Amino acid sequence: MIKTRVSNNRLMKRIWQHKLFYLFMLPGIVWFFLFSYVPLYGIQVAFRDYNFVGGFTGSPWAGLKYFQQFFNYYQSGDIIRNTIIISLMKLLIGFPMPIILALLLNEVRMIKFKKTVQTLSYLPYFVSWIVVVTLMQRLLTPYGGPVNDLLGSFGAESIQFLNNPTWFYQMIVGSDIWKNIGWNSIIFMAAIAGIDQQLYEAAKMDGAGRFRQMWHVSLPGIRNVAIILFILAVGSLMSAGYEQLLLLNGPATANLGSVLDVHAINSGIREGRLSYAAAVGLFQSVIALILVVTVNRIARKVSDVSLF
Amino acid sequence: MNRIWSKGVSILLVSIMAGGLLSGCTNSSGNGEGAEGGDGNKLKILHNWNGSGGSDNGITPVEEVIKEKTGVTLEWEYTKGSETEKVNQIFATQDLPDIYTGPAWGGELDGIIKAAKEGQLVDISDKLGDYPNLAKSIAKENVPPALYEKAIDAYDGKKYLLLQNQPATNEDGMDWLYGFYVRKDIAEKVGVDPQSVVTKEDFYNFLQKIKDANLKESGQPVFPLGGFSNGWSVGIGNTMFYSGASYVDKGDGTVEHNFFTKGYEEYTLFYRKLVEEGLMDPEAFTQTDPIAKEKINQGRIAILAAHYPAILDASKEYVTAHPGSDYIPVGPLERADVDPSRPVDLGIQGNNVTAITSSCKGACVDAALKFLDYMASDEGFMLARYGVQGVHWDMKDGKPVPNKEWFDKFTADQSGKVRKNEGISIGLESVTGLDRINSAAGGDIWADQDRLDAMENARKILRPNGIHVITAYNPGDVITKSPEWEMLKPSMDRMGDAWKEAIFAKSDEAALSIINDLREQLRKTGYDQAMQFTNENLKGKDIVTVQMPN
């Protein structure tokens, strides 16, 4: 019976022919279903006065009460502004960094050195933010931290790097780049590896040096991947990084570092206002969706490359 | 043949991946056997006190006795981090223990009351008759009045919460001796008698003298003032600026929140000055407990703010290595708007609420009640506090006397681990009903004499007029019943954060602006109406308007 139906459908026939390969998609499909689609059901909490007895479906409807509460909150403007500023800085400064690293590593001919740099640059990605921030606290403290000791040995004044508005953005963006640059460069390394070697040969024949080859061959070769990743990164513009900001933001920098992610977590977990936190989270997601769709459309018009 | 192998391996791989994914989604934390309809032999208990911990060696000798007496084996969970967050988290995720025990104040208690009202806890009102020790711990006369109305008898006759550690008699009231303590050697070095420091100006000058002395320990600067994790509790200097209570007397028979007073502004600007002039550890509010203790152990904090037992524990190692460097009390400092001859007002009351969660059903509830009632008995009380009779201690002439071998072991152990491995200080003391440590149990037999002497000495200095145990109504318990509370609470919760932000502000004006912005938000969210409700409900009642930290 199934065979008959499959034979009527070319796509289904192809899938059936390669069923073993398609079977490998199953865990991915299950993952997406469980973690990306099932939770959508919980969005309704943002529109309900959630209580434990009623649960998701039995709690009374609250309309847009929690969205109003958020926009009436005296710091909501500052929180949105901080989120966008920090995300934009991460995007504009942080996004090109893995591309630059991948291009530079591609030019390295000593394989051992290249592998070592690659490994060292990947490692921070696997270190939790708690460890990273503790390391930063230990290294950067003006009271016995090696960085300030080094500055002192050159006769420089000690600097309070953390919990200091003057150094706040540098610390946030710098630590984010340090943590993610290696991991994010992998996909660009892969894209560069896929470039036809004949293009390099042809460029060489035309007299292009190493820099010209990088500019005219490597960079255009990874252009499409970069655009796709940029569109995805824009989707995170309303999400400045929960763990990092929760740990690195202190009372002295609160006017710069209070962001939506932390506000939502604090409201939900610290204050037990689950519906309010869900409303803030939903607001973030809706803006992110609008941004992705907009940037995707712009990218399609400008470069013919788009996500959908 | 190859094709069969290939198919088999592929299917196996996919099964492993999908199986692994699904098993990751299952809740394997378990809720004790009771949750699964078992016989309640195993109870999962959450001890919701940040930094608490248990034995390294599995079941302890004390727990063996509990098992023998009640048939219950305990499975512990301890909190590392905010207690309030933990309360909200367990109910939001439904990852519930069988027994919850945690702080009886602030956001933690609010979360538990909310859970009780929303059917997340077991109603024990019809069972209390069978468990006299538990019934006694929440009898009206044994619970502070506002707490009784707010948390114990607030559910139309149903009872969900038990209160522990309420002093059974005045003699049992534990004064934690909160205050500022200075390193004796540093006070001598800068030539200041700590008892001559009385006014806020004296206190500021003392800090300044320590800073000017430019002291260093292992090449690192010594901070004039420091605290424990997240700044606990450097802010206790507030009593020099207003009467210390959350709600202060306006002078017309009504109260207002201290956040709206002139004294609060002065208190904020004073601390801002300390931060700006480098008199206070700037990392105090962002440090973890291990980092705070490391600084104390390195001898880098001159004046510490906290309760005395915490200071004695944290400085033990350094003092042992550097005799004469022990922390001694500063003051007593002046109290704003309070007659200096007045005894110190302390809100000594039970510090722990315990509840059985809805995760525990049937036999689990009976087992939980049996266990809790046993712990609240005199036998259970002494087991939790002193250890196993005949092993760790014995009764001699009607008094508990420590076994010398164990006394020496416990005293020599600076980490407290030896004691925990025996089952003492692992959280059981939080479920022992009324505190009878002096009136019924003969005092703390494990306290070493030096510690007792230090506590007694501090008590004589800091409490020259004795103490007064507050029994009045706390407006903070009444305002939560106002119709505006739901909208107001998030703004009220921000006060502490706003204060911290203000003391790090660039200028006094910026600091006051942070305070005033929040005041405006409080008014916008119904503060005035909620206060009117509170004052009306407190008319004719004795209200807490003066308080010292306890």
mmCIF file with all atom_site columns, N, CA and C in Angstrom, chain B residues 57-107:
data_model
loop_
_atom_site.group_PDB
_atom_site.id
_atom_site.type_symbol
_atom_site.label_atom_id
_atom_site.label_alt_id
_atom_site.label_comp_id
_atom_site.label_asym_id
_atom_site.label_entity_id
_atom_site.label_seq_id
_atom_site.pdbx_PDB_ins_code
_atom_site.Cartn_x
_atom_site.Cartn_y
_atom_site.Cartn_z
_atom_site.occupancy
_atom_site.B_iso_or_equiv
_atom_site.pdbx_formal_charge
_atom_site.auth_seq_id
_atom_site.auth_comp_id
_atom_site.auth_asym_id
_atom_site.auth_atom_id
_atom_site.pdbx_PDB_model_num
ATOM 1   N N  . ASN B 1 57  ? 30.190 11.674 52.638 1.00 0.00 ? 57  ASN B N  1
ATOM 2   C CA . ASN B 1 57  ? 30.279 10.212 52.753 1.00 0.00 ? 57  ASN B CA 1
ATOM 3   C C  . ASN B 1 57  ? 28.929 9.501  52.708 1.00 0.00 ? 57  ASN B C  1
ATOM 4   N N  . GLY B 1 58  ? 27.979 10.017 51.967 1.00 0.00 ? 58  GLY B N  1
ATOM 5   C CA . GLY B 1 58  ? 26.686 9.342  51.904 1.00 0.00 ? 58  GLY B CA 1
ATOM 6   C C  . GLY B 1 58  ? 25.942 9.487  53.211 1.00 0.00 ? 58  GLY B C  1
ATOM 7   N N  . ILE B 1 59  ? 25.197 8.452  53.578 1.00 0.00 ? 59  ILE B N  1
ATOM 8   C CA . ILE B 1 59  ? 24.363 8.529  54.782 1.00 0.00 ? 59  ILE B CA 1
ATOM 9   C C  . ILE B 1 59  ? 25.244 8.680  56.036 1.00 0.00 ? 59  ILE B C  1
ATOM 10  N N  . THR B 1 60  ? 24.847 9.609  56.896 1.00 0.00 ? 60  THR B N  1
ATOM 11  C CA . THR B 1 60  ? 25.663 9.927  58.073 1.00 0.00 ? 60  THR B CA 1
ATOM 12  C C  . THR B 1 60  ? 25.167 9.145  59.290 1.00 0.00 ? 60  THR B C  1
ATOM 13  N N  . PRO B 1 61  ? 25.987 9.083  60.356 1.00 0.00 ? 61  PRO B N  1
ATOM 14  C CA . PRO B 1 61  ? 25.530 8.399  61.580 1.00 0.00 ? 61  PRO B CA 1
ATOM 15  C C  . PRO B 1 61  ? 24.219 9.002  62.109 1.00 0.00 ? 61  PRO B C  1
ATOM 16  N N  . VAL B 1 62  ? 24.056 10.319 62.024 1.00 0.00 ? 62  VAL B N  1
ATOM 17  C CA . VAL B 1 62  ? 22.808 10.940 62.498 1.00 0.00 ? 62  VAL B CA 1
ATOM 18  C C  . VAL B 1 62  ? 21.632 10.467 61.641 1.00 0.00 ? 62  VAL B C  1
ATOM 19  N N  . GLU B 1 63  ? 21.840 10.394 60.342 1.00 0.00 ? 63  GLU B N  1
ATOM 20  C CA . GLU B 1 63  ? 20.760 9.944  59.453 1.00 0.00 ? 63  GLU B CA 1
ATOM 21  C C  . GLU B 1 63  ? 20.443 8.455  59.657 1.00 0.00 ? 63  GLU B C  1
ATOM 22  N N  . GLU B 1 64  ? 21.461 7.700  60.071 1.00 0.00 ? 64  GLU B N  1
ATOM 23  C CA . GLU B 1 64  ? 21.219 6.279  60.385 1.00 0.00 ? 64  GLU B CA 1
ATOM 24  C C  . GLU B 1 64  ? 20.220 6.165  61.539 1.00 0.00 ? 64  GLU B C  1
ATOM 25  N N  . VAL B 1 65  ? 20.393 7.042  62.545 1.00 0.00 ? 65  VAL B N  1
ATOM 26  C CA . VAL B 1 65  ? 19.480 7.025  63.693 1.00 0.00 ? 65  VAL B CA 1
ATOM 27  C C  . VAL B 1 65  ? 18.076 7.418  63.243 1.00 0.00 ? 65  VAL B C  1
ATOM 28  N N  . ILE B 1 66  ? 18.000 8.444  62.374 1.00 0.00 ? 66  ILE B N  1
ATOM 29  C CA . ILE B 1 66  ? 16.687 8.889  61.871 1.00 0.00 ? 66  ILE B CA 1
ATOM 30  C C  . ILE B 1 66  ? 15.992 7.737  61.138 1.00 0.00 ? 66  ILE B C  1
ATOM 31  N N  . LYS B 1 67  ? 16.784 7.022  60.345 1.00 0.00 ? 67  LYS B N  1
ATOM 32  C CA . LYS B 1 67  ? 16.230 5.892  59.593 1.00 0.00 ? 67  LYS B CA 1
ATOM 33  C C  . LYS B 1 67  ? 15.695 4.826  60.558 1.00 0.00 ? 67  LYS B C  1
ATOM 34  N N  . GLU B 1 68  ? 16.480 4.583  61.590 1.00 0.00 ? 68  GLU B N  1
ATOM 35  C CA . GLU B 1 68  ? 16.098 3.575  62.575 1.00 0.00 ? 68  GLU B CA 1
ATOM 36  C C  . GLU B 1 68  ? 14.808 4.000  63.314 1.00 0.00 ? 68  GLU B C  1
ATOM 37  N N  . LYS B 1 69  ? 14.698 5.285  63.640 1.00 0.00 ? 69  LYS B N  1
ATOM 38  C CA . LYS B 1 69  ? 13.563 5.761  64.432 1.00 0.00 ? 69  LYS B CA 1
ATOM 39  C C  . LYS B 1 69  ? 12.300 5.989  63.596 1.00 0.00 ? 69  LYS B C  1
ATOM 40  N N  . THR B 1 70  ? 12.476 6.430  62.342 1.00 0.00 ? 70  THR B N  1
ATOM 41  C CA . THR B 1 70  ? 11.302 6.810  61.537 1.00 0.00 ? 70  THR B CA 1
ATOM 42  C C  . THR B 1 70  ? 11.133 5.978  60.276 1.00 0.00 ? 70  THR B C  1
ATOM 43  N N  . GLY B 1 71  ? 12.153 5.209  59.936 1.00 0.00 ? 71  GLY B N  1
ATOM 44  C CA . GLY B 1 71  ? 12.077 4.416  58.713 1.00 0.00 ? 71  GLY B CA 1
ATOM 45  C C  . GLY B 1 71  ? 12.357 5.231  57.454 1.00 0.00 ? 71  GLY B C  1
ATOM 46  N N  . VAL B 1 72  ? 12.813 6.449  57.639 1.00 0.00 ? 72  VAL B N  1
ATOM 47  C CA . VAL B 1 72  ? 12.987 7.346  56.487 1.00 0.00 ? 72  VAL B CA 1
ATOM 48  C C  . VAL B 1 72  ? 14.462 7.542  56.139 1.00 0.00 ? 72  VAL B C  1
ATOM 49  N N  . THR B 1 73  ? 14.762 7.424  54.858 1.00 0.00 ? 73  THR B N  1
ATOM 50  C CA . THR B 1 73  ? 16.102 7.770  54.370 1.00 0.00 ? 73  THR B CA 1
ATOM 51  C C  . THR B 1 73  ? 15.992 9.112  53.656 1.00 0.00 ? 73  THR B C  1
ATOM 52  N N  . LEU B 1 74  ? 16.942 9.987  53.940 1.00 0.00 ? 74  LEU B N  1
ATOM 53  C CA . LEU B 1 74  ? 16.861 11.334 53.358 1.00 0.00 ? 74  LEU B CA 1
ATOM 54  C C  . LEU B 1 74  ? 17.773 11.473 52.153 1.00 0.00 ? 74  LEU B C  1
ATOM 55  N N  . GLU B 1 75  ? 17.230 12.156 51.161 1.00 0.00 ? 75  GLU B N  1
ATOM 56  C CA . GLU B 1 75  ? 18.032 12.477 49.978 1.00 0.00 ? 75  GLU B CA 1
ATOM 57  C C  . GLU B 1 75  ? 18.058 14.002 49.901 1.00 0.00 ? 75  GLU B C  1
ATOM 58  N N  . TRP B 1 76  ? 19.223 14.604 50.056 1.00 0.00 ? 76  TRP B N  1
ATOM 59  C CA . TRP B 1 76  ? 19.316 16.061 50.218 1.00 0.00 ? 76  TRP B CA 1
ATOM 60  C C  . TRP B 1 76  ? 19.563 16.786 48.918 1.00 0.00 ? 76  TRP B C  1
ATOM 61  N N  . GLU B 1 77  ? 18.996 17.995 48.855 1.00 0.00 ? 77  GLU B N  1
ATOM 62  C CA . GLU B 1 77  ? 19.388 18.932 47.793 1.00 0.00 ? 77  GLU B CA 1
ATOM 63  C C  . GLU B 1 77  ? 19.672 20.252 48.481 1.00 0.00 ? 77  GLU B C  1
ATOM 64  N N  . TYR B 1 78  ? 20.776 20.878 48.109 1.00 0.00 ? 78  TYR B N  1
ATOM 65  C CA . TYR B 1 78  ? 21.153 22.153 48.721 1.00 0.00 ? 78  TYR B CA 1
ATOM 66  C C  . TYR B 1 78  ? 21.168 23.247 47.660 1.00 0.00 ? 78  TYR B C  1
ATOM 67  N N  . THR B 1 79  ? 20.978 24.471 48.120 1.00 0.00 ? 79  THR B N  1
ATOM 68  C CA . THR B 1 79  ? 20.917 25.593 47.186 1.00 0.00 ? 79  THR B CA 1
ATOM 69  C C  . THR B 1 79  ? 22.256 26.304 47.103 1.00 0.00 ? 79  THR B C  1
ATOM 70  N N  . LYS B 1 80  ? 22.669 26.547 45.877 1.00 0.00 ? 80  LYS B N  1
ATOM 71  C CA . LYS B 1 80  ? 23.856 27.387 45.652 1.00 0.00 ? 80  LYS B CA 1
ATOM 72  C C  . LYS B 1 80  ? 23.361 28.586 44.854 1.00 0.00 ? 80  LYS B C  1
ATOM 73  N N  . GLY B 1 81  ? 23.148 29.680 45.498 1.00 0.00 ? 81  GLY B N  1
ATOM 74  C CA . GLY B 1 81  ? 22.644 30.866 44.799 1.00 0.00 ? 81  GLY B CA 1
ATOM 75  C C  . GLY B 1 81  ? 21.442 31.428 45.528 1.00 0.00 ? 81  GLY B C  1
ATOM 76  N N  . SER B 1 82  ? 20.656 32.215 44.793 1.00 0.00 ? 82  SER B N  1
ATOM 77  C CA . SER B 1 82  ? 19.539 32.919 45.428 1.00 0.00 ? 82  SER B CA 1
ATOM 78  C C  . SER B 1 82  ? 18.442 31.964 45.888 1.00 0.00 ? 82  SER B C  1
ATOM 79  N N  . GLU B 1 83  ? 18.035 32.115 47.141 1.00 0.00 ? 83  GLU B N  1
ATOM 80  C CA . GLU B 1 83  ? 16.967 31.272 47.696 1.00 0.00 ? 83  GLU B CA 1
ATOM 81  C C  . GLU B 1 83  ? 15.621 31.588 47.040 1.00 0.00 ? 83  GLU B C  1
ATOM 82  N N  . THR B 1 84  ? 15.382 32.882 46.767 1.00 0.00 ? 84  THR B N  1
ATOM 83  C CA . THR B 1 84  ? 14.117 33.281 46.141 1.00 0.00 ? 84  THR B CA 1
ATOM 84  C C  . THR B 1 84  ? 14.006 32.665 44.746 1.00 0.00 ? 84  THR B C  1
ATOM 85  N N  . GLU B 1 85  ? 15.098 32.738 43.993 1.00 0.00 ? 85  GLU B N  1
ATOM 86  C CA . GLU B 1 85  ? 15.090 32.146 42.652 1.00 0.00 ? 85  GLU B CA 1
ATOM 87  C C  . GLU B 1 85  ? 14.805 30.652 42.727 1.00 0.00 ? 85  GLU B C  1
ATOM 88  N N  . LYS B 1 86  ? 15.373 30.016 43.738 1.00 0.00 ? 86  LYS B N  1
ATOM 89  C CA . LYS B 1 86  ? 15.187 28.567 43.864 1.00 0.00 ? 86  LYS B CA 1
ATOM 90  C C  . LYS B 1 86  ? 13.710 28.237 44.112 1.00 0.00 ? 86  LYS B C  1
ATOM 91  N N  . VAL B 1 87  ? 13.068 29.036 44.976 1.00 0.00 ? 87  VAL B N  1
ATOM 92  C CA . VAL B 1 87  ? 11.644 28.786 45.246 1.00 0.00 ? 87  VAL B CA 1
ATOM 93  C C  . VAL B 1 87  ? 10.847 28.908 43.944 1.00 0.00 ? 87  VAL B C  1
ATOM 94  N N  . ASN B 1 88  ? 11.046 30.007 43.242 1.00 0.00 ? 88  ASN B N  1
ATOM 95  C CA . ASN B 1 88  ? 10.296 30.209 41.997 1.00 0.00 ? 88  ASN B CA 1
ATOM 96  C C  . ASN B 1 88  ? 10.604 29.116 40.978 1.00 0.00 ? 88  ASN B C  1
ATOM 97  N N  . GLN B 1 89  ? 11.881 28.733 40.945 1.00 0.00 ? 89  GLN B N  1
ATOM 98  C CA . GLN B 1 89  ? 12.290 27.732 39.959 1.00 0.00 ? 89  GLN B CA 1
ATOM 99  C C  . GLN B 1 89  ? 11.635 26.366 40.202 1.00 0.00 ? 89  GLN B C  1
ATOM 100 N N  . ILE B 1 90  ? 11.605 25.914 41.457 1.00 0.00 ? 90  ILE B N  1
ATOM 101 C CA . ILE B 1 90  ? 11.062 24.558 41.687 1.00 0.00 ? 90  ILE B CA 1
ATOM 102 C C  . ILE B 1 90  ? 9.575  24.486 41.350 1.00 0.00 ? 90  ILE B C  1
ATOM 103 N N  . PHE B 1 91  ? 8.842  25.569 41.620 1.00 0.00 ? 91  PHE B N  1
ATOM 104 C CA . PHE B 1 91  ? 7.407  25.517 41.320 1.00 0.00 ? 91  PHE B CA 1
ATOM 105 C C  . PHE B 1 91  ? 7.134  25.747 39.835 1.00 0.00 ? 91  PHE B C  1
ATOM 106 N N  . ALA B 1 92  ? 7.971  26.576 39.199 1.00 0.00 ? 92  ALA B N  1
ATOM 107 C CA . ALA B 1 92  ? 7.766  26.819 37.765 1.00 0.00 ? 92  ALA B CA 1
ATOM 108 C C  . ALA B 1 92  ? 8.084  25.571 36.960 1.00 0.00 ? 92  ALA B C  1
ATOM 109 N N  . THR B 1 93  ? 9.119  24.836 37.358 1.00 0.00 ? 93  THR B N  1
ATOM 110 C CA . THR B 1 93  ? 9.508  23.651 36.590 1.00 0.00 ? 93  THR B CA 1
ATOM 111 C C  . THR B 1 93  ? 8.858  22.383 37.128 1.00 0.00 ? 93  THR B C  1
ATOM 112 N N  . GLN B 1 94  ? 8.207  22.510 38.296 1.00 0.00 ? 94  GLN B N  1
ATOM 113 C CA . GLN B 1 94  ? 7.590  21.355 38.960 1.00 0.00 ? 94  GLN B CA 1
ATOM 114 C C  . GLN B 1 94  ? 8.610  20.287 39.338 1.00 0.00 ? 94  GLN B C  1
ATOM 115 N N  . ASP B 1 95  ? 9.860  20.686 39.475 1.00 0.00 ? 95  ASP B N  1
ATOM 116 C CA . ASP B 1 95  ? 10.882 19.769 39.969 1.00 0.00 ? 95  ASP B CA 1
ATOM 117 C C  . ASP B 1 95  ? 10.889 19.918 41.490 1.00 0.00 ? 95  ASP B C  1
ATOM 118 N N  . LEU B 1 96  ? 9.881  19.287 42.114 1.00 0.00 ? 96  LEU B N  1
ATOM 119 C CA . LEU B 1 96  ? 9.627  19.536 43.532 1.00 0.00 ? 96  LEU B CA 1
ATOM 120 C C  . LEU B 1 96  ? 10.268 18.479 44.437 1.00 0.00 ? 96  LEU B C  1
ATOM 121 N N  . PRO B 1 97  ? 10.802 18.940 45.568 1.00 0.00 ? 97  PRO B N  1
ATOM 122 C CA . PRO B 1 97  ? 11.237 17.967 46.566 1.00 0.00 ? 97  PRO B CA 1
ATOM 123 C C  . PRO B 1 97  ? 9.995  17.445 47.288 1.00 0.00 ? 97  PRO B C  1
ATOM 124 N N  . ASP B 1 98  ? 10.160 16.477 48.164 1.00 0.00 ? 98  ASP B N  1
ATOM 125 C CA . ASP B 1 98  ? 9.024  16.062 49.005 1.00 0.00 ? 98  ASP B CA 1
ATOM 126 C C  . ASP B 1 98  ? 8.838  17.054 50.148 1.00 0.00 ? 98  ASP B C  1
ATOM 127 N N  . ILE B 1 99  ? 9.981  17.473 50.721 1.00 0.00 ? 99  ILE B N  1
ATOM 128 C CA . ILE B 1 99  ? 9.935  18.446 51.814 1.00 0.00 ? 99  ILE B CA 1
ATOM 129 C C  . ILE B 1 99  ? 10.763 19.657 51.418 1.00 0.00 ? 99  ILE B C  1
ATOM 130 N N  . TYR B 1 100 ? 10.166 20.821 51.599 1.00 0.00 ? 100 TYR B N  1
ATOM 131 C CA . TYR B 1 100 ? 10.891 22.070 51.359 1.00 0.00 ? 100 TYR B CA 1
ATOM 132 C C  . TYR B 1 100 ? 11.181 22.696 52.712 1.00 0.00 ? 100 TYR B C  1
ATOM 133 N N  . THR B 1 101 ? 12.401 23.182 52.914 1.00 0.00 ? 101 THR B N  1
ATOM 134 C CA . THR B 1 101 ? 12.666 23.972 54.119 1.00 0.00 ? 101 THR B CA 1
ATOM 135 C C  . THR B 1 101 ? 13.598 25.109 53.746 1.00 0.00 ? 101 THR B C  1
ATOM 136 N N  . GLY B 1 102 ? 13.240 26.325 54.189 1.00 0.00 ? 102 GLY B N  1
ATOM 137 C CA . GLY B 1 102 ? 14.025 27.497 53.780 1.00 0.00 ? 102 GLY B CA 1
ATOM 138 C C  . GLY B 1 102 ? 13.669 28.722 54.589 1.00 0.00 ? 102 GLY B C  1
ATOM 139 N N  . PRO B 1 103 ? 14.236 29.878 54.211 1.00 0.00 ? 103 PRO B N  1
ATOM 140 C CA . PRO B 1 103 ? 14.076 31.095 55.002 1.00 0.00 ? 103 PRO B CA 1
ATOM 141 C C  . PRO B 1 103 ? 12.622 31.507 55.215 1.00 0.00 ? 103 PRO B C  1
ATOM 142 N N  . ALA B 1 104 ? 12.377 32.088 56.396 1.00 0.00 ? 104 ALA B N  1
ATOM 143 C CA . ALA B 1 104 ? 11.010 32.501 56.748 1.00 0.00 ? 104 ALA B CA 1
ATOM 144 C C  . ALA B 1 104 ? 10.827 33.997 56.559 1.00 0.00 ? 104 ALA B C  1
ATOM 145 N N  . TRP B 1 105 ? 11.448 34.563 55.558 1.00 0.00 ? 105 TRP B N  1
ATOM 146 C CA . TRP B 1 105 ? 11.282 36.002 55.331 1.00 0.00 ? 105 TRP B CA 1
ATOM 147 C C  . TRP B 1 105 ? 11.477 36.318 53.851 1.00 0.00 ? 105 TRP B C  1
ATOM 148 N N  . GLY B 1 106 ? 11.144 37.558 53.489 1.00 0.00 ? 106 GLY B N  1
ATOM 149 C CA . GLY B 1 106 ? 11.415 38.078 52.150 1.00 0.00 ? 106 GLY B CA 1
ATOM 150 C C  . GLY B 1 106 ? 10.730 37.320 51.025 1.00 0.00 ? 106 GLY B C  1
ATOM 151 N N  . GLY B 1 107 ? 11.376 37.394 49.862 1.00 0.00 ? 107 GLY B N  1
ATOM 152 C CA . GLY B 1 107 ? 10.820 36.803 48.645 1.00 0.00 ? 107 GLY B CA 1
ATOM 153 C C  . GLY B 1 107 ? 10.649 35.301 48.742 1.00 0.00 ? 107 GLY B C  1
#
